Tab-separated table of C-alpha atoms in Angstrom:
chain	number	residue	atom	x	y	z
A	1	UNK	CA	6.013	-63.989	73.055
A	2	UNK	CA	6.676	-60.347	74.338
A	3	UNK	CA	7.098	-57.931	70.791
A	4	UNK	CA	9.563	-55.776	72.355
A	5	UNK	CA	11.773	-58.309	73.022
A	6	UNK	CA	11.659	-60.174	69.491
A	7	UNK	CA	12.278	-56.513	67.923
A	8	UNK	CA	14.965	-55.962	70.324
A	9	UNK	CA	17.031	-59.148	69.354
A	10	UNK	CA	15.903	-59.481	65.682
A	11	UNK	CA	17.333	-56.015	65.308
A	12	UNK	CA	21.019	-56.912	66.574
A	13	UNK	CA	21.201	-59.351	63.888
A	14	UNK	CA	19.779	-57.240	61.253
A	15	UNK	CA	22.567	-54.705	62.284
A	16	UNK	CA	25.462	-57.608	62.554
A	17	UNK	CA	25.752	-56.476	66.187
A	18	UNK	CA	26.402	-59.957	67.151
A	19	UNK	CA	29.435	-60.205	69.259
A	20	UNK	CA	28.541	-63.130	71.118
A	21	UNK	CA	28.574	-64.876	67.692
A	22	UNK	CA	32.298	-66.763	67.525
A	23	UNK	CA	31.647	-67.551	63.861
A	24	UNK	CA	31.807	-71.134	64.282
A	25	UNK	CA	31.424	-74.393	66.692
A	26	UNK	CA	32.924	-73.457	70.600
A	27	UNK	CA	36.012	-75.554	71.151
A	28	UNK	CA	33.824	-77.008	74.094
A	29	UNK	CA	31.355	-78.465	72.262
A	30	UNK	CA	34.018	-80.290	69.627
A	31	UNK	CA	35.815	-81.400	73.067
A	32	UNK	CA	32.634	-82.922	74.358
A	33	UNK	CA	32.077	-84.778	71.126
A	34	UNK	CA	35.114	-86.061	70.280
A	35	UNK	CA	35.394	-86.972	74.407
A	36	UNK	CA	32.382	-89.245	74.284
A	37	UNK	CA	30.653	-87.122	76.853
A	38	UNK	CA	27.848	-86.078	73.919
A	39	UNK	CA	26.724	-88.782	72.332
A	40	UNK	CA	24.056	-88.737	69.075
A	41	UNK	CA	20.421	-88.314	70.371
A	42	UNK	CA	18.050	-85.635	70.681
A	43	UNK	CA	19.073	-82.471	71.482
A	44	UNK	CA	17.905	-78.854	71.785
A	45	UNK	CA	20.020	-75.834	71.199
A	46	UNK	CA	18.168	-72.656	73.183
A	47	UNK	CA	19.080	-69.622	71.698
A	48	UNK	CA	21.058	-71.300	68.971
A	49	UNK	CA	21.581	-67.669	66.909
A	50	UNK	CA	23.019	-68.778	63.488
A	51	UNK	CA	23.375	-72.085	64.192
A	52	UNK	CA	26.729	-73.266	63.953
A	53	UNK	CA	25.955	-76.047	66.726
A	54	UNK	CA	23.140	-76.868	64.617
A	55	UNK	CA	24.743	-78.104	61.391
A	56	UNK	CA	27.646	-79.602	63.284
A	57	UNK	CA	25.671	-81.498	65.477
A	58	UNK	CA	22.890	-82.560	62.525
A	59	UNK	CA	26.212	-83.642	60.509
A	60	UNK	CA	27.143	-85.808	63.388
A	61	UNK	CA	23.940	-87.941	63.173
A	62	UNK	CA	21.874	-85.936	66.343
A	63	UNK	CA	18.359	-85.269	65.992
A	64	UNK	CA	18.615	-81.739	66.317
A	65	UNK	CA	16.096	-78.957	67.362
A	66	UNK	CA	17.534	-75.276	67.152
A	67	UNK	CA	15.534	-72.376	69.061
A	68	UNK	CA	15.527	-68.647	68.937
A	69	UNK	CA	13.143	-65.690	69.443
A	70	UNK	CA	14.710	-63.876	66.390
A	71	UNK	CA	13.444	-64.571	62.737
A	72	UNK	CA	16.218	-63.626	61.182
A	73	UNK	CA	18.734	-66.492	62.227
A	74	UNK	CA	15.907	-68.564	62.322
A	75	UNK	CA	15.380	-68.355	58.625
A	76	UNK	CA	19.027	-67.888	57.910
A	77	UNK	CA	19.690	-71.739	59.800
A	78	UNK	CA	17.124	-72.836	57.933
A	79	UNK	CA	18.672	-71.901	54.579
A	80	UNK	CA	21.726	-73.074	55.763
A	81	UNK	CA	20.719	-76.434	56.148
A	82	UNK	CA	19.022	-76.514	53.076
A	83	UNK	CA	21.764	-75.537	51.720
A	84	UNK	CA	24.111	-78.629	53.292
A	85	UNK	CA	21.591	-80.923	52.593
A	86	UNK	CA	20.924	-81.370	56.140
A	87	UNK	CA	17.608	-81.877	58.644
A	88	UNK	CA	16.999	-80.356	61.854
A	89	UNK	CA	13.980	-78.729	63.502
A	90	UNK	CA	14.641	-74.865	64.272
A	91	UNK	CA	12.049	-72.801	65.563
A	92	UNK	CA	10.940	-69.449	66.443
A	93	UNK	CA	9.980	-69.036	69.981
A	94	UNK	CA	10.754	-67.642	73.607
A	95	UNK	CA	13.089	-70.238	75.661
A	96	UNK	CA	10.720	-68.878	78.836
A	97	UNK	CA	7.789	-70.350	77.672
A	98	UNK	CA	8.372	-72.528	74.579
A	99	UNK	CA	7.491	-76.249	74.343
A	100	UNK	CA	7.506	-78.516	71.527
A	101	UNK	CA	5.413	-79.576	69.644
A	102	UNK	CA	4.727	-83.762	68.891
A	103	UNK	CA	7.431	-84.847	66.534
A	104	UNK	CA	6.341	-85.399	63.310
A	105	UNK	CA	5.967	-89.211	64.319
A	106	UNK	CA	2.701	-88.189	66.428
A	107	UNK	CA	4.384	-89.700	69.344
A	108	UNK	CA	3.206	-87.253	72.045
A	109	UNK	CA	6.601	-85.108	73.185
A	110	UNK	CA	6.057	-85.554	76.726
A	111	UNK	CA	7.481	-89.569	76.076
A	112	UNK	CA	10.108	-89.100	74.328
A	113	UNK	CA	11.744	-85.464	75.780
A	114	UNK	CA	15.309	-84.097	74.769
A	115	UNK	CA	18.690	-86.563	75.932
A	116	UNK	CA	20.717	-83.113	75.807
A	117	UNK	CA	20.432	-79.570	75.926
A	118	UNK	CA	23.467	-77.375	74.752
A	119	UNK	CA	23.193	-74.093	76.423
A	120	UNK	CA	25.630	-71.507	75.289
A	121	UNK	CA	25.246	-67.484	75.612
A	122	UNK	CA	21.345	-68.228	76.177
A	123	UNK	CA	21.146	-68.047	80.141
A	124	UNK	CA	23.531	-64.973	79.877
A	125	UNK	CA	21.181	-62.946	77.406
A	126	UNK	CA	18.322	-63.686	80.053
A	127	UNK	CA	17.868	-60.778	83.037
A	128	UNK	CA	18.697	-62.624	85.806
A	129	UNK	CA	14.867	-62.456	87.378
A	130	UNK	CA	14.282	-64.900	84.548
A	131	UNK	CA	16.910	-67.293	85.557
A	132	UNK	CA	14.987	-69.777	87.381
A	133	UNK	CA	12.025	-69.812	85.043
A	134	UNK	CA	14.629	-70.833	82.041
A	135	UNK	CA	16.172	-73.271	84.557
A	136	UNK	CA	12.830	-74.927	85.162
A	137	UNK	CA	12.372	-75.225	81.521
A	138	UNK	CA	15.492	-76.964	81.010
A	139	UNK	CA	14.293	-79.259	83.691
A	140	UNK	CA	11.146	-79.868	81.922
A	141	UNK	CA	13.030	-80.451	78.488
A	142	UNK	CA	15.385	-83.025	79.616
A	143	UNK	CA	14.750	-86.732	80.312
A	144	UNK	CA	15.818	-88.092	83.815
A	145	UNK	CA	19.272	-88.558	83.278
A	146	UNK	CA	19.206	-86.510	80.261
A	147	UNK	CA	22.685	-84.004	80.480
A	148	UNK	CA	22.664	-80.323	80.325
A	149	UNK	CA	26.219	-79.269	78.459
A	150	UNK	CA	26.726	-75.587	79.655
A	151	UNK	CA	29.018	-72.773	79.015
A	152	UNK	CA	28.373	-69.734	81.910
A	153	UNK	CA	29.883	-66.412	80.471
A	154	UNK	CA	32.321	-64.570	83.016
A	155	UNK	CA	32.114	-60.786	82.647
A	156	UNK	CA	32.909	-59.845	86.523
A	157	UNK	CA	30.841	-56.666	85.617
A	158	UNK	CA	27.174	-55.583	86.672
A	159	UNK	CA	24.681	-55.463	83.872
A	160	UNK	CA	23.781	-56.699	80.523
A	161	UNK	CA	23.737	-58.719	78.652
A	162	UNK	CA	25.632	-60.284	78.914
A	163	UNK	CA	24.971	-61.189	82.672
A	164	UNK	CA	27.601	-62.532	84.688
A	165	UNK	CA	27.022	-66.387	85.347
A	166	UNK	CA	28.809	-66.385	88.706
A	167	UNK	CA	29.668	-70.021	89.494
A	168	UNK	CA	28.224	-69.205	93.239
A	169	UNK	CA	25.030	-67.957	91.482
A	170	UNK	CA	24.637	-71.390	89.081
A	171	UNK	CA	25.125	-73.747	92.245
A	172	UNK	CA	22.121	-72.036	93.782
A	173	UNK	CA	20.335	-72.454	90.503
A	174	UNK	CA	21.050	-75.640	89.503
A	175	UNK	CA	20.558	-77.050	92.692
A	176	UNK	CA	21.536	-80.767	93.933
A	177	UNK	CA	17.563	-81.441	94.548
A	178	UNK	CA	17.097	-81.652	90.777
A	179	UNK	CA	20.742	-81.679	89.077
A	180	UNK	CA	23.915	-83.778	89.274
A	181	UNK	CA	27.101	-81.888	88.502
A	182	UNK	CA	28.736	-84.442	86.385
A	183	UNK	CA	31.831	-82.343	85.176
A	184	UNK	CA	32.216	-79.406	87.660
A	185	UNK	CA	32.973	-76.074	85.919
A	186	UNK	CA	36.609	-76.117	85.708
A	187	UNK	CA	37.466	-75.626	82.091
A	188	UNK	CA	37.700	-72.183	81.077
A	189	UNK	CA	36.781	-71.511	77.468
A	190	UNK	CA	37.895	-68.041	75.835
A	191	UNK	CA	35.396	-65.836	73.987
A	192	UNK	CA	35.951	-63.555	71.446
A	193	UNK	CA	34.161	-60.347	72.975
A	194	UNK	CA	37.013	-60.587	75.694
A	195	UNK	CA	35.148	-62.544	78.426
A	196	UNK	CA	35.743	-66.459	79.110
A	197	UNK	CA	33.091	-68.925	79.919
A	198	UNK	CA	33.306	-71.845	82.440
A	199	UNK	CA	32.396	-75.604	80.761
A	200	UNK	CA	29.890	-77.658	82.937
A	201	UNK	CA	27.896	-80.971	82.509
A	202	UNK	CA	25.016	-81.354	84.288
A	203	UNK	CA	22.471	-84.314	84.635
A	204	UNK	CA	18.919	-83.781	85.471
A	205	UNK	CA	17.733	-86.016	88.087
A	206	UNK	CA	14.679	-88.353	88.819
């Protein structure tokens, strides 16, 4: 991992400069669960931060993997899981390069990839030049037919993070050759920063 990137994000957490953190689960995730769009299975949360979703999904019977580049939130999530008596895999790694180790049952991971990925405030934290690399990772992590549950930050301003994840750019990034747009991004979700997100569900093609 890039040490400078790790230090940049870990300092944000240690200084409590985490405006992207809602302090709880996104209402979009709660809706997807209540509607049955997201069903229990193996799910990855890249850029999981303080892990509100990690705990919520573990409580609902998911096999959850949380991934973050910063050691401070990774340790915090592990502590919260232990305190709650819940189980999840929480690992430190760079979303641009990380690949999971074989599961604890020793089955090769490539034989059992993720059923779903929950993507919120991770893409917008990456420089747009890294977006194609991250999209390839998302595709690699998901099984064919697996679903990406995405919340795309709308800032309508240059620079970042957070970077503006405009819908036109998202349609180019998540092209129809590799993705089926199950739920177009019509649902808007307010964010505590004053920005808002578009919610979308995409399915990885064969």
